[in-house]
């Protein structure tokens, strides 16, 4: 039986993520796998790559052939070089840990605590106030007309 190390696609349209699996070469892409040995999430920045190095080394040693995409991933992680006895590549980039939302909120709350407390918007004018304003405008316009005549 020919065994391959290949990618099994998961996820939604335009949001793929893969599992690195060991499977019979005759099975379909997302079919049954013998063993899952890693993850690959290309959409994240930087891409998330996790490979169980010990299991990858075992499957390579017993003759499993990696597909081209998996070979590229194994070269990035250094598992292929380890299998071939070559020097290891530079380490992978790791995503920065996200800041705690609660800590950010508390820091913002402390910054705004010193600001004066006041209404953020002007109050709406009431209908009675509008009527008085119209009357005042009408009175102001009336004397102006009488002086012209």
CSV table of C-alpha atoms in Angstrom, one decimal:
chain,number,residue,atom,x,y,z
A,1,UNK,CA,0.0,0.0,0.0
A,2,UNK,CA,1.4,3.4,-1.0
A,3,UNK,CA,1.2,5.9,1.8
A,4,UNK,CA,1.2,9.6,1.3
A,5,UNK,CA,1.4,12.6,3.7
A,6,UNK,CA,-1.1,15.1,2.4
A,7,UNK,CA,-3.4,18.0,3.2
A,8,UNK,CA,-7.0,17.4,4.2
A,9,UNK,CA,-9.1,20.6,3.6
A,10,UNK,CA,-11.5,21.8,6.1
A,11,UNK,CA,-13.3,25.2,6.6
A,12,UNK,CA,-15.7,27.3,4.7
A,13,UNK,CA,-15.4,28.9,1.2
A,14,UNK,CA,-12.5,31.4,1.2
A,15,UNK,CA,-11.6,30.4,4.7
A,16,UNK,CA,-9.6,27.2,4.4
A,17,UNK,CA,-7.7,25.4,7.0
A,18,UNK,CA,-6.0,22.1,6.6
A,19,UNK,CA,-4.9,19.1,8.6
A,20,UNK,CA,-1.7,17.3,7.6
A,21,UNK,CA,-2.6,13.6,7.4
A,22,UNK,CA,-1.1,10.3,6.6
A,23,UNK,CA,-3.4,8.4,4.2
A,24,UNK,CA,-3.5,5.8,1.5
A,25,UNK,CA,-2.6,7.4,-1.8
A,26,UNK,CA,-5.9,6.0,-3.3
A,27,UNK,CA,-8.2,7.8,-0.9
A,28,UNK,CA,-9.8,11.0,-1.9
A,29,UNK,CA,-8.5,14.4,-0.7
A,30,UNK,CA,-10.9,14.7,2.3
A,31,UNK,CA,-11.3,11.0,2.8
A,32,UNK,CA,-10.4,8.7,5.6
A,33,UNK,CA,-6.9,9.1,7.0
A,34,UNK,CA,-4.6,6.8,8.9
A,35,UNK,CA,-3.3,9.5,11.2
A,36,UNK,CA,-3.4,13.2,11.6
A,37,UNK,CA,0.1,14.7,12.3
A,38,UNK,CA,-0.4,18.4,12.0
A,39,UNK,CA,-2.3,21.6,11.2
A,40,UNK,CA,-1.9,24.3,8.6
A,41,UNK,CA,-4.0,27.5,8.7
A,42,UNK,CA,-2.8,29.7,5.7
A,43,UNK,CA,-5.3,32.6,6.3
A,44,UNK,CA,-3.9,33.6,9.6
A,45,UNK,CA,-1.0,36.1,9.6
A,46,UNK,CA,1.6,34.7,9.9
A,47,UNK,CA,0.3,31.2,8.8
A,48,UNK,CA,-0.2,28.8,11.6
A,49,UNK,CA,1.8,25.6,11.1
A,50,UNK,CA,2.0,22.8,13.7
A,51,UNK,CA,3.5,19.5,12.9
A,52,UNK,CA,4.1,16.6,15.3
A,53,UNK,CA,7.7,16.2,14.4
A,54,UNK,CA,8.2,12.8,15.9
A,55,UNK,CA,5.3,11.3,14.0
A,56,UNK,CA,6.4,13.0,10.7
A,57,UNK,CA,9.8,11.5,11.1
A,58,UNK,CA,8.4,8.1,11.7
A,59,UNK,CA,6.2,8.1,8.6
A,60,UNK,CA,9.0,9.5,6.5
A,61,UNK,CA,11.3,6.7,7.7
A,62,UNK,CA,8.8,3.9,6.8
A,63,UNK,CA,8.4,5.3,3.3
A,64,UNK,CA,5.5,7.7,3.3
A,65,UNK,CA,5.8,10.2,0.4
A,66,UNK,CA,4.8,13.8,1.1
A,67,UNK,CA,2.9,15.7,-1.6
A,68,UNK,CA,4.4,19.0,-2.9
A,69,UNK,CA,2.5,21.3,-0.5
A,70,UNK,CA,3.3,19.1,2.5
A,71,UNK,CA,6.9,18.9,1.4
A,72,UNK,CA,7.1,22.7,1.4
A,73,UNK,CA,5.5,22.8,4.9
A,74,UNK,CA,8.0,20.1,6.2
A,75,UNK,CA,10.9,22.2,4.8
A,76,UNK,CA,9.6,25.3,6.7
A,77,UNK,CA,9.3,23.4,10.0
A,78,UNK,CA,12.7,21.7,9.5
A,79,UNK,CA,11.3,18.2,9.6
A,80,UNK,CA,12.4,17.4,6.0
A,81,UNK,CA,16.0,18.7,6.7
A,82,UNK,CA,16.1,16.6,9.9
A,83,UNK,CA,15.0,13.5,7.9
A,84,UNK,CA,17.6,14.1,5.2
A,85,UNK,CA,20.3,15.1,7.8
A,86,UNK,CA,20.8,18.7,6.6
A,87,UNK,CA,21.1,21.8,8.7
A,88,UNK,CA,17.8,23.2,10.1
A,89,UNK,CA,16.2,26.4,8.6
A,90,UNK,CA,15.5,29.6,10.5
A,91,UNK,CA,12.7,29.4,13.0
A,92,UNK,CA,9.1,30.1,12.0
A,93,UNK,CA,7.4,33.4,12.7
A,94,UNK,CA,4.9,33.2,15.6
A,95,UNK,CA,1.8,35.4,15.9
A,96,UNK,CA,1.9,38.0,18.6
A,97,UNK,CA,-0.3,37.4,21.6
A,98,UNK,CA,-3.4,39.6,21.6
A,99,UNK,CA,-3.8,42.1,24.4
A,100,UNK,CA,-6.4,41.3,27.1
A,101,UNK,CA,-9.6,43.2,26.3
A,102,UNK,CA,-10.5,43.8,29.9
A,103,UNK,CA,-7.1,45.4,30.6
A,104,UNK,CA,-7.5,47.6,27.6
A,105,UNK,CA,-10.9,48.7,28.7
A,106,UNK,CA,-9.8,49.5,32.3
A,107,UNK,CA,-6.8,51.5,30.9
A,108,UNK,CA,-9.2,53.5,28.7
A,109,UNK,CA,-11.6,54.0,31.6
A,110,UNK,CA,-8.8,55.4,33.8
A,111,UNK,CA,-7.8,57.9,31.0
A,112,UNK,CA,-11.3,59.2,30.6
A,113,UNK,CA,-11.9,59.4,34.4
A,114,UNK,CA,-10.0,62.8,34.5
A,115,UNK,CA,-12.2,64.4,31.8
A,116,UNK,CA,-15.1,66.7,32.9
A,117,UNK,CA,-18.4,65.0,33.2
A,118,UNK,CA,-20.9,66.8,30.9
A,119,UNK,CA,-23.6,66.0,28.4
A,120,UNK,CA,-22.1,64.8,25.1
A,121,UNK,CA,-24.9,66.3,23.1
A,122,UNK,CA,-27.1,69.4,23.2
A,123,UNK,CA,-30.6,68.8,24.5
A,124,UNK,CA,-33.4,68.8,22.0
A,125,UNK,CA,-35.5,71.9,21.7
A,126,UNK,CA,-39.1,71.5,22.9
A,127,UNK,CA,-42.1,72.4,20.7
A,128,UNK,CA,-43.0,75.3,23.0
A,129,UNK,CA,-39.5,76.7,22.6
A,130,UNK,CA,-39.8,76.5,18.8
A,131,UNK,CA,-43.1,78.3,18.9
A,132,UNK,CA,-41.7,81.1,21.0
A,133,UNK,CA,-38.7,81.4,18.7
A,134,UNK,CA,-41.0,81.7,15.7
A,135,UNK,CA,-43.0,84.4,17.4
A,136,UNK,CA,-39.8,86.3,18.3
A,137,UNK,CA,-38.6,86.1,14.7
A,138,UNK,CA,-42.0,87.4,13.4
A,139,UNK,CA,-41.9,90.3,15.8
A,140,UNK,CA,-38.4,91.2,14.8
A,141,UNK,CA,-39.4,91.1,11.1
A,142,UNK,CA,-42.5,93.2,11.6
A,143,UNK,CA,-40.9,96.4,12.9
A,144,UNK,CA,-38.3,96.2,10.1
A,145,UNK,CA,-41.1,96.2,7.5
A,146,UNK,CA,-42.9,99.2,9.2
A,147,UNK,CA,-39.8,101.4,9.1
A,148,UNK,CA,-39.4,100.7,5.4
A,149,UNK,CA,-42.8,102.0,4.5
